[in-house]
PDB file of C-alpha atoms in Angstrom:
ATOM      1  CA  LYS A   1      27.469  11.094   9.166  1.00 83.00           C
ATOM      2  CA  GLN A   2      25.879  14.617   7.084  1.00 87.00           C
ATOM      3  CA  GLU A   3      28.411  17.240   7.605  1.00 90.00           C
ATOM      4  CA  VAL A   4      26.904  20.400   6.641  1.00 94.00           C
ATOM      5  CA  THR A   5      29.027  24.049   6.069  1.00 95.00           C
ATOM      6  CA  GLN A   6      28.254  27.718   5.469  1.00 95.00           C
ATOM      7  CA  ILE A   7      30.783  30.223   4.178  1.00 91.00           C
ATOM      8  CA  PRO A   8      31.192  32.977   5.339  1.00 91.00           C
ATOM      9  CA  ALA A   9      29.867  32.876   9.180  1.00 93.00           C
ATOM     10  CA  ALA A  10      29.252  36.284   8.680  1.00 95.00           C
ATOM     11  CA  LEU A  11      28.903  38.895   5.642  1.00 95.00           C
ATOM     12  CA  SER A  12      28.655  42.258   5.434  1.00 96.00           C
ATOM     13  CA  VAL A  13      27.306  44.629   2.357  1.00 96.00           C
ATOM     14  CA  PRO A  14      26.433  48.601   0.932  1.00 97.00           C
ATOM     15  CA  GLU A  15      22.880  47.947  -0.076  1.00 97.00           C
ATOM     16  CA  GLY A  16      21.992  47.355  -3.221  1.00 97.00           C
ATOM     17  CA  GLU A  17      24.685  44.699  -3.725  1.00 97.00           C
ATOM     18  CA  ASN A  18      24.472  41.157  -4.952  1.00 97.00           C
ATOM     19  CA  LEU A  19      25.216  38.232  -2.532  1.00 96.00           C
ATOM     20  CA  VAL A  20      26.040  34.498  -2.575  1.00 96.00           C
ATOM     21  CA  LEU A  21      25.833  32.138   0.318  1.00 97.00           C
ATOM     22  CA  ASN A  22      27.094  29.390  -0.091  1.00 97.00           C
ATOM     23  CA  CYS A  23      26.365  26.291   2.041  1.00 97.00           C
ATOM     24  CA  SER A  24      28.112  22.702   1.018  1.00 96.00           C
ATOM     25  CA  PHE A  25      27.383  19.012   2.113  1.00 95.00           C
ATOM     26  CA  THR A  26      29.854  15.808   2.865  1.00 93.00           C
ATOM     27  CA  ASP A  27      26.497  13.031   1.587  1.00 88.00           C
ATOM     28  CA  SER A  28      25.525  13.492  -2.045  1.00 84.00           C
ATOM     29  CA  ALA A  29      22.690  11.603  -1.289  1.00 85.00           C
ATOM     30  CA  ILE A  30      20.078  14.361  -0.161  1.00 84.00           C
ATOM     31  CA  TYR A  31      16.469  14.465  -0.381  1.00 82.00           C
ATOM     32  CA  ASN A  32      15.711  18.221  -0.717  1.00 90.00           C
ATOM     33  CA  LEU A  33      17.414  20.613  -0.030  1.00 93.00           C
ATOM     34  CA  GLN A  34      16.025  23.642   2.126  1.00 94.00           C
ATOM     35  CA  TRP A  35      17.211  27.149   2.583  1.00 96.00           C
ATOM     36  CA  PHE A  36      16.089  29.419   5.719  1.00 95.00           C
ATOM     37  CA  ARG A  37      15.845  32.777   7.155  1.00 96.00           C
ATOM     38  CA  GLN A  38      16.328  33.386  10.890  1.00 93.00           C
ATOM     39  CA  ASP A  39      15.775  36.897  12.184  1.00 91.00           C
ATOM     40  CA  PRO A  40      17.090  37.770  15.650  1.00 84.00           C
ATOM     41  CA  GLY A  41      15.373  35.206  18.920  1.00 78.00           C
ATOM     42  CA  LYS A  42      12.749  33.941  16.066  1.00 81.00           C
ATOM     43  CA  GLY A  43      11.885  30.526  14.819  1.00 85.00           C
ATOM     44  CA  LEU A  44      12.660  30.346  10.767  1.00 90.00           C
ATOM     45  CA  THR A  45      11.389  30.610   7.603  1.00 92.00           C
ATOM     46  CA  SER A  46      11.102  28.465   4.895  1.00 91.00           C
ATOM     47  CA  LEU A  47      12.896  30.603   2.222  1.00 95.00           C
ATOM     48  CA  LEU A  48      13.638  28.175  -0.605  1.00 95.00           C
ATOM     49  CA  LEU A  49      12.874  24.263  -1.576  1.00 92.00           C
ATOM     50  CA  ILE A  50      14.871  22.506  -4.044  1.00 93.00           C
ATOM     51  CA  GLN A  51      14.499  18.377  -5.024  1.00 89.00           C
ATOM     52  CA  SER A  52      17.599  16.146  -5.460  1.00 87.00           C
ATOM     53  CA  SER A  53      16.281  16.177  -9.669  1.00 89.00           C
ATOM     54  CA  GLN A  54      16.123  20.238  -9.614  1.00 91.00           C
ATOM     55  CA  ARG A  55      19.215  22.185  -9.974  1.00 93.00           C
ATOM     56  CA  GLU A  56      17.602  25.588  -9.142  1.00 95.00           C
ATOM     57  CA  GLN A  57      14.889  27.438  -7.734  1.00 95.00           C
ATOM     58  CA  THR A  58      14.196  31.082  -7.667  1.00 96.00           C
ATOM     59  CA  SER A  59      11.565  32.934  -5.674  1.00 95.00           C
ATOM     60  CA  GLY A  60      11.801  36.977  -6.099  1.00 96.00           C
ATOM     61  CA  ARG A  61      14.657  38.363  -5.276  1.00 97.00           C
ATOM     62  CA  LEU A  62      15.684  35.121  -4.239  1.00 97.00           C
ATOM     63  CA  ASN A  63      17.676  32.087  -6.421  1.00 97.00           C
ATOM     64  CA  ALA A  64      19.205  29.022  -5.002  1.00 97.00           C
ATOM     65  CA  SER A  65      20.810  26.286  -6.815  1.00 96.00           C
ATOM     66  CA  LEU A  66      22.012  22.330  -6.026  1.00 96.00           C
ATOM     67  CA  ASP A  67      25.459  20.632  -7.320  1.00 94.00           C
ATOM     68  CA  LYS A  68      24.464  17.327  -6.114  1.00 91.00           C
ATOM     69  CA  SER A  69      27.425  15.284  -7.503  1.00 91.00           C
ATOM     70  CA  SER A  70      29.693  18.058  -5.472  1.00 93.00           C
ATOM     71  CA  GLY A  71      28.085  18.846  -2.493  1.00 94.00           C
ATOM     72  CA  ARG A  72      26.833  22.309  -3.145  1.00 96.00           C
ATOM     73  CA  SER A  73      24.186  24.943  -3.071  1.00 97.00           C
ATOM     74  CA  THR A  74      24.618  28.589  -3.208  1.00 97.00           C
ATOM     75  CA  LEU A  75      22.069  31.195  -2.401  1.00 97.00           C
ATOM     76  CA  TYR A  76      22.122  33.852  -4.598  1.00 97.00           C
ATOM     77  CA  ILE A  77      20.398  37.504  -3.790  1.00 97.00           C
ATOM     78  CA  ALA A  78      19.567  40.076  -5.737  1.00 97.00           C
ATOM     79  CA  ALA A  79      19.772  43.653  -5.408  1.00 97.00           C
ATOM     80  CA  SER A  80      20.372  43.614  -1.447  1.00 97.00           C
ATOM     81  CA  GLN A  81      17.737  45.380   0.926  1.00 97.00           C
ATOM     82  CA  PRO A  82      18.980  45.729   4.730  1.00 96.00           C
ATOM     83  CA  GLY A  83      15.719  44.264   6.033  1.00 96.00           C
ATOM     84  CA  ASP A  84      17.535  40.973   4.334  1.00 97.00           C
ATOM     85  CA  SER A  85      19.886  41.152   6.900  1.00 97.00           C
ATOM     86  CA  ALA A  86      18.925  38.360   8.870  1.00 97.00           C
ATOM     87  CA  THR A  87      21.172  34.666   9.378  1.00 95.00           C
ATOM     88  CA  TYR A  88      20.711  32.071   6.579  1.00 97.00           C
ATOM     89  CA  LEU A  89      20.915  28.490   7.382  1.00 96.00           C
ATOM     90  CA  CYS A  90      20.719  25.823   4.954  1.00 96.00           C
ATOM     91  CA  ALA A  91      19.462  22.651   5.196  1.00 95.00           C
ATOM     92  CA  VAL A  92      19.457  18.769   3.635  1.00 93.00           C
ATOM     93  CA  ASP A  93      17.004  16.195   3.920  1.00 88.00           C
ATOM     94  CA  ARG A  94      18.465  12.632   4.066  1.00 78.00           C
ATOM     95  CA  GLY A  95      14.903  11.446   2.916  1.00 72.00           C
ATOM     96  CA  GLY A  96      13.547   8.224   3.408  1.00 66.00           C
ATOM     97  CA  SER A  97      10.693   8.006   6.266  1.00 61.00           C
ATOM     98  CA  ALA A  98      13.122   9.938   8.500  1.00 61.00           C
ATOM     99  CA  ARG A  99      12.651  13.877   7.321  1.00 69.00           C
ATOM    100  CA  GLN A 100      14.389  14.845   9.562  1.00 80.00           C
ATOM    101  CA  LEU A 101      17.096  18.051   8.619  1.00 89.00           C
ATOM    102  CA  THR A 102      20.818  18.177   9.322  1.00 91.00           C
ATOM    103  CA  PHE A 103      21.327  22.149   9.090  1.00 94.00           C
ATOM    104  CA  GLY A 104      24.287  24.089   8.657  1.00 94.00           C
ATOM    105  CA  SER A 105      25.723  27.188  11.260  1.00 92.00           C
ATOM    106  CA  GLY A 106      24.348  29.411   9.259  1.00 94.00           C
ATOM    107  CA  THR A 107      25.728  32.926   8.144  1.00 96.00           C
ATOM    108  CA  GLN A 108      24.790  36.170   9.513  1.00 96.00           C
ATOM    109  CA  LEU A 109      24.250  38.573   6.969  1.00 97.00           C
ATOM    110  CA  THR A 110      23.638  42.335   7.571  1.00 97.00           C
ATOM    111  CA  VAL A 111      23.112  44.660   4.620  1.00 97.00           C
ATOM    112  CA  LEU A 112      24.055  48.712   5.383  1.00 96.00           C
ATOM    113  CA  PRO A 113      21.224  51.011   3.690  1.00 94.00           C
TER     114      PRO A 113
ATOM    115  CA  SER B   1       2.262  25.773   4.553  1.00 72.00           C
ATOM    116  CA  ALA B   2       0.652  24.632   7.928  1.00 81.00           C
ATOM    117  CA  VAL B   3       0.526  27.450  10.779  1.00 89.00           C
ATOM    118  CA  ILE B   4       1.967  26.465  14.020  1.00 93.00           C
ATOM    119  CA  SER B   5       2.294  27.821  16.936  1.00 95.00           C
ATOM    120  CA  GLN B   6       3.981  27.043  20.443  1.00 96.00           C
ATOM    121  CA  LYS B   7       3.942  27.668  24.302  1.00 97.00           C
ATOM    122  CA  PRO B   8       5.038  29.094  25.861  1.00 97.00           C
ATOM    123  CA  SER B   9       7.159  31.777  23.491  1.00 95.00           C
ATOM    124  CA  ARG B  10       9.438  32.571  26.626  1.00 96.00           C
ATOM    125  CA  ASP B  11      10.413  31.452  29.970  1.00 97.00           C
ATOM    126  CA  ILE B  12      12.914  31.758  32.676  1.00 97.00           C
ATOM    127  CA  CYS B  13      12.714  29.221  35.024  1.00 96.00           C
ATOM    128  CA  GLN B  14      14.865  27.348  37.784  1.00 97.00           C
ATOM    129  CA  ARG B  15      17.588  24.195  37.670  1.00 97.00           C
ATOM    130  CA  GLY B  16      16.179  21.402  38.618  1.00 97.00           C
ATOM    131  CA  THR B  17      13.100  21.781  37.398  1.00 97.00           C
ATOM    132  CA  SER B  18      11.065  21.184  33.998  1.00 97.00           C
ATOM    133  CA  LEU B  19       9.352  22.785  31.658  1.00 98.00           C
ATOM    134  CA  THR B  20       6.901  21.065  28.899  1.00 98.00           C
ATOM    135  CA  ILE B  21       6.446  23.477  25.719  1.00 98.00           C
ATOM    136  CA  GLN B  22       3.786  22.209  23.489  1.00 98.00           C
ATOM    137  CA  CYS B  23       3.640  22.563  19.790  1.00 97.00           C
ATOM    138  CA  GLN B  24      -0.222  23.329  18.398  1.00 97.00           C
ATOM    139  CA  VAL B  25      -0.319  22.635  14.033  1.00 95.00           C
ATOM    140  CA  ASP B  26      -3.727  23.523  12.017  1.00 94.00           C
ATOM    141  CA  SER B  27      -3.838  20.752   9.881  1.00 91.00           C
ATOM    142  CA  GLN B  28      -2.921  17.342  10.942  1.00 90.00           C
ATOM    143  CA  VAL B  29       0.414  16.789   9.603  1.00 89.00           C
ATOM    144  CA  THR B  30       2.367  13.313   8.838  1.00 85.00           C
ATOM    145  CA  MET B  31       5.832  14.597  10.699  1.00 86.00           C
ATOM    146  CA  MET B  32       6.752  16.271  13.741  1.00 92.00           C
ATOM    147  CA  PHE B  33      10.179  17.495  14.906  1.00 94.00           C
ATOM    148  CA  TRP B  34      12.055  19.136  18.181  1.00 96.00           C
ATOM    149  CA  TYR B  35      15.128  20.937  17.720  1.00 96.00           C
ATOM    150  CA  ARG B  36      17.307  22.703  20.370  1.00 96.00           C
ATOM    151  CA  GLN B  37      19.335  25.387  19.271  1.00 93.00           C
ATOM    152  CA  GLN B  38      21.926  26.182  21.777  1.00 93.00           C
ATOM    153  CA  PRO B  39      23.013  30.013  22.248  1.00 88.00           C
ATOM    154  CA  GLY B  40      24.879  31.024  18.910  1.00 84.00           C
ATOM    155  CA  GLN B  41      25.111  26.979  17.033  1.00 87.00           C
ATOM    156  CA  SER B  42      22.807  26.045  14.732  1.00 87.00           C
ATOM    157  CA  LEU B  43      19.640  23.484  15.143  1.00 92.00           C
ATOM    158  CA  THR B  44      20.477  20.068  16.533  1.00 93.00           C
ATOM    159  CA  LEU B  45      17.798  18.034  15.629  1.00 93.00           C
ATOM    160  CA  ILE B  46      16.290  16.270  19.387  1.00 95.00           C
ATOM    161  CA  ALA B  47      13.935  13.679  17.966  1.00 94.00           C
ATOM    162  CA  THR B  48      10.647  12.637  15.979  1.00 92.00           C
ATOM    163  CA  ALA B  49       7.476  12.436  17.597  1.00 93.00           C
ATOM    164  CA  ASN B  50       5.403   9.845  16.223  1.00 86.00           C
ATOM    165  CA  GLN B  51       1.866   9.433  16.774  1.00 86.00           C
ATOM    166  CA  GLY B  52       0.451   6.886  18.910  1.00 83.00           C
ATOM    167  CA  SER B  53       4.424   5.354  20.050  1.00 85.00           C
ATOM    168  CA  GLU B  54       7.637   6.089  21.814  1.00 89.00           C
ATOM    169  CA  ALA B  55       9.782   9.273  19.521  1.00 92.00           C
ATOM    170  CA  THR B  56      12.625   8.454  17.893  1.00 92.00           C
ATOM    171  CA  TYR B  57      15.405  10.154  19.871  1.00 94.00           C
ATOM    172  CA  GLU B  58      18.908  11.292  18.060  1.00 92.00           C
ATOM    173  CA  SER B  59      22.460  10.245  19.478  1.00 91.00           C
ATOM    174  CA  GLY B  60      23.208  12.643  22.680  1.00 94.00           C
ATOM    175  CA  PHE B  61      19.559  12.720  23.215  1.00 96.00           C
ATOM    176  CA  VAL B  62      17.589  10.683  25.449  1.00 96.00           C
ATOM    177  CA  ILE B  63      13.336   9.776  26.921  1.00 96.00           C
ATOM    178  CA  ASP B  64      14.749  10.465  30.962  1.00 97.00           C
ATOM    179  CA  LYS B  65      15.573  14.631  29.323  1.00 97.00           C
ATOM    180  CA  PHE B  66      13.883  15.199  26.545  1.00 97.00           C
ATOM    181  CA  PRO B  67      10.091  12.943  26.849  1.00 97.00           C
ATOM    182  CA  ILE B  68       7.980  13.106  24.074  1.00 97.00           C
ATOM    183  CA  SER B  69       4.080  13.063  24.082  1.00 95.00           C
ATOM    184  CA  ARG B  70       2.257  12.881  20.715  1.00 95.00           C
ATOM    185  CA  PRO B  71      -1.309  11.660  21.235  1.00 93.00           C
ATOM    186  CA  ASN B  72      -2.861  13.650  17.665  1.00 93.00           C
ATOM    187  CA  LEU B  73      -1.544  14.707  14.095  1.00 92.00           C
ATOM    188  CA  THR B  74      -1.676  17.857  15.239  1.00 94.00           C
ATOM    189  CA  PHE B  75      -0.264  18.345  19.192  1.00 96.00           C
ATOM    190  CA  SER B  76       3.109  17.718  21.004  1.00 96.00           C
ATOM    191  CA  THR B  77       5.036  18.219  23.570  1.00 97.00           C
ATOM    192  CA  LEU B  78       7.915  18.802  24.599  1.00 98.00           C
ATOM    193  CA  THR B  79       9.976  18.402  28.249  1.00 98.00           C
ATOM    194  CA  VAL B  80      13.032  19.570  29.930  1.00 98.00           C
ATOM    195  CA  SER B  81      13.558  17.683  32.385  1.00 98.00           C
ATOM    196  CA  ASN B  82      15.635  18.571  35.536  1.00 97.00           C
ATOM    197  CA  MET B  83      16.724  21.360  34.047  1.00 97.00           C
ATOM    198  CA  SER B  84      20.286  23.305  34.041  1.00 97.00           C
ATOM    199  CA  PRO B  85      22.080  25.961  33.146  1.00 96.00           C
ATOM    200  CA  GLU B  86      23.101  24.382  30.449  1.00 96.00           C
ATOM    201  CA  ASP B  87      19.598  23.370  28.439  1.00 97.00           C
ATOM    202  CA  SER B  88      19.394  27.117  28.052  1.00 97.00           C
ATOM    203  CA  SER B  89      18.380  27.436  24.249  1.00 96.00           C
ATOM    204  CA  ILE B  90      14.793  28.247  21.871  1.00 95.00           C
ATOM    205  CA  TYR B  91      13.464  24.703  21.264  1.00 97.00           C
ATOM    206  CA  LEU B  92      11.701  24.905  18.118  1.00 96.00           C
ATOM    207  CA  CYS B  93       8.622  21.928  16.183  1.00 96.00           C
ATOM    208  CA  SER B  94       8.615  21.936  12.905  1.00 94.00           C
ATOM    209  CA  VAL B  95       6.167  19.586  10.730  1.00 92.00           C
ATOM    210  CA  GLY B  96       6.345  17.960   7.417  1.00 84.00           C
ATOM    211  CA  THR B  97       3.446  16.108   5.531  1.00 75.00           C
ATOM    212  CA  SER B  98       3.278  13.050   3.298  1.00 69.00           C
ATOM    213  CA  GLY B  99       1.613  15.419   0.455  1.00 67.00           C
ATOM    214  CA  SER B 100       5.019  18.396   0.402  1.00 70.00           C
ATOM    215  CA  VAL B 101       8.969  17.761   0.566  1.00 73.00           C
ATOM    216  CA  GLU B 102       9.000  21.098   2.033  1.00 81.00           C
ATOM    217  CA  GLN B 103       9.006  21.663   6.714  1.00 86.00           C
ATOM    218  CA  PHE B 104       8.373  24.382   9.000  1.00 89.00           C
ATOM    219  CA  PHE B 105       8.838  25.702  11.690  1.00 92.00           C
ATOM    220  CA  GLY B 106       7.295  26.866  14.790  1.00 93.00           C
ATOM    221  CA  PRO B 107       8.272  30.831  16.595  1.00 93.00           C
ATOM    222  CA  GLY B 108      10.372  28.198  19.086  1.00 95.00           C
ATOM    223  CA  THR B 109      10.169  28.532  22.339  1.00 96.00           C
ATOM    224  CA  ARG B 110      12.924  30.666  24.359  1.00 95.00           C
ATOM    225  CA  LEU B 111      13.905  28.329  27.808  1.00 97.00           C
ATOM    226  CA  THR B 112      16.510  30.502  30.531  1.00 97.00           C
ATOM    227  CA  VAL B 113      17.425  28.453  33.470  1.00 97.00           C
ATOM    228  CA  LEU B 114      19.176  30.273  35.829  1.00 96.00           C
TER     229      LEU B 114
END
């Protein structure tokens, strides 16, 4: 059974700092990995998706990497801003006809002005 | 990306009653899923809503408690039956298409059971 772990559970940084969020998964046979952002009491916003054949994806100040063999992904946020404060979730897609996502427990990020 | 709406956005219900949550997508999608997010927890998949056939439930979830309908490619409902306070959660639907590997989520329904 796939298990997804995110470290740290919470992170507080001053504005302008670069930071890295970590995600690890136990079964490397994944179809893709997706990073989401969740604001308090809200739904999920998709940030980046990395397919199993890719090693990284970039969108603006965000960069996500994937190392399937070691079962790890990182989300790098450059020049953090208070508006980046949210919970960040990673999820792995086991592929096939199922396509269900298995989520990590999330990292709650606070960027202090 | 698909635009997904859910109704209601939130509700407060009494123990023993049932609530039906609707998920509407602005385009036809291949796959629709229902997730639960209990307070302070991450998301757990409840079931895959299959168009024209019975939903596929994950371990720990049963049809009698969470009946699901999917009459067409743009709409699905999840009913939370005979509710107890332990059912207080955010319920989210998500969609995927055959042309994209990405999944998109609705805004969620926040349910409180008293």
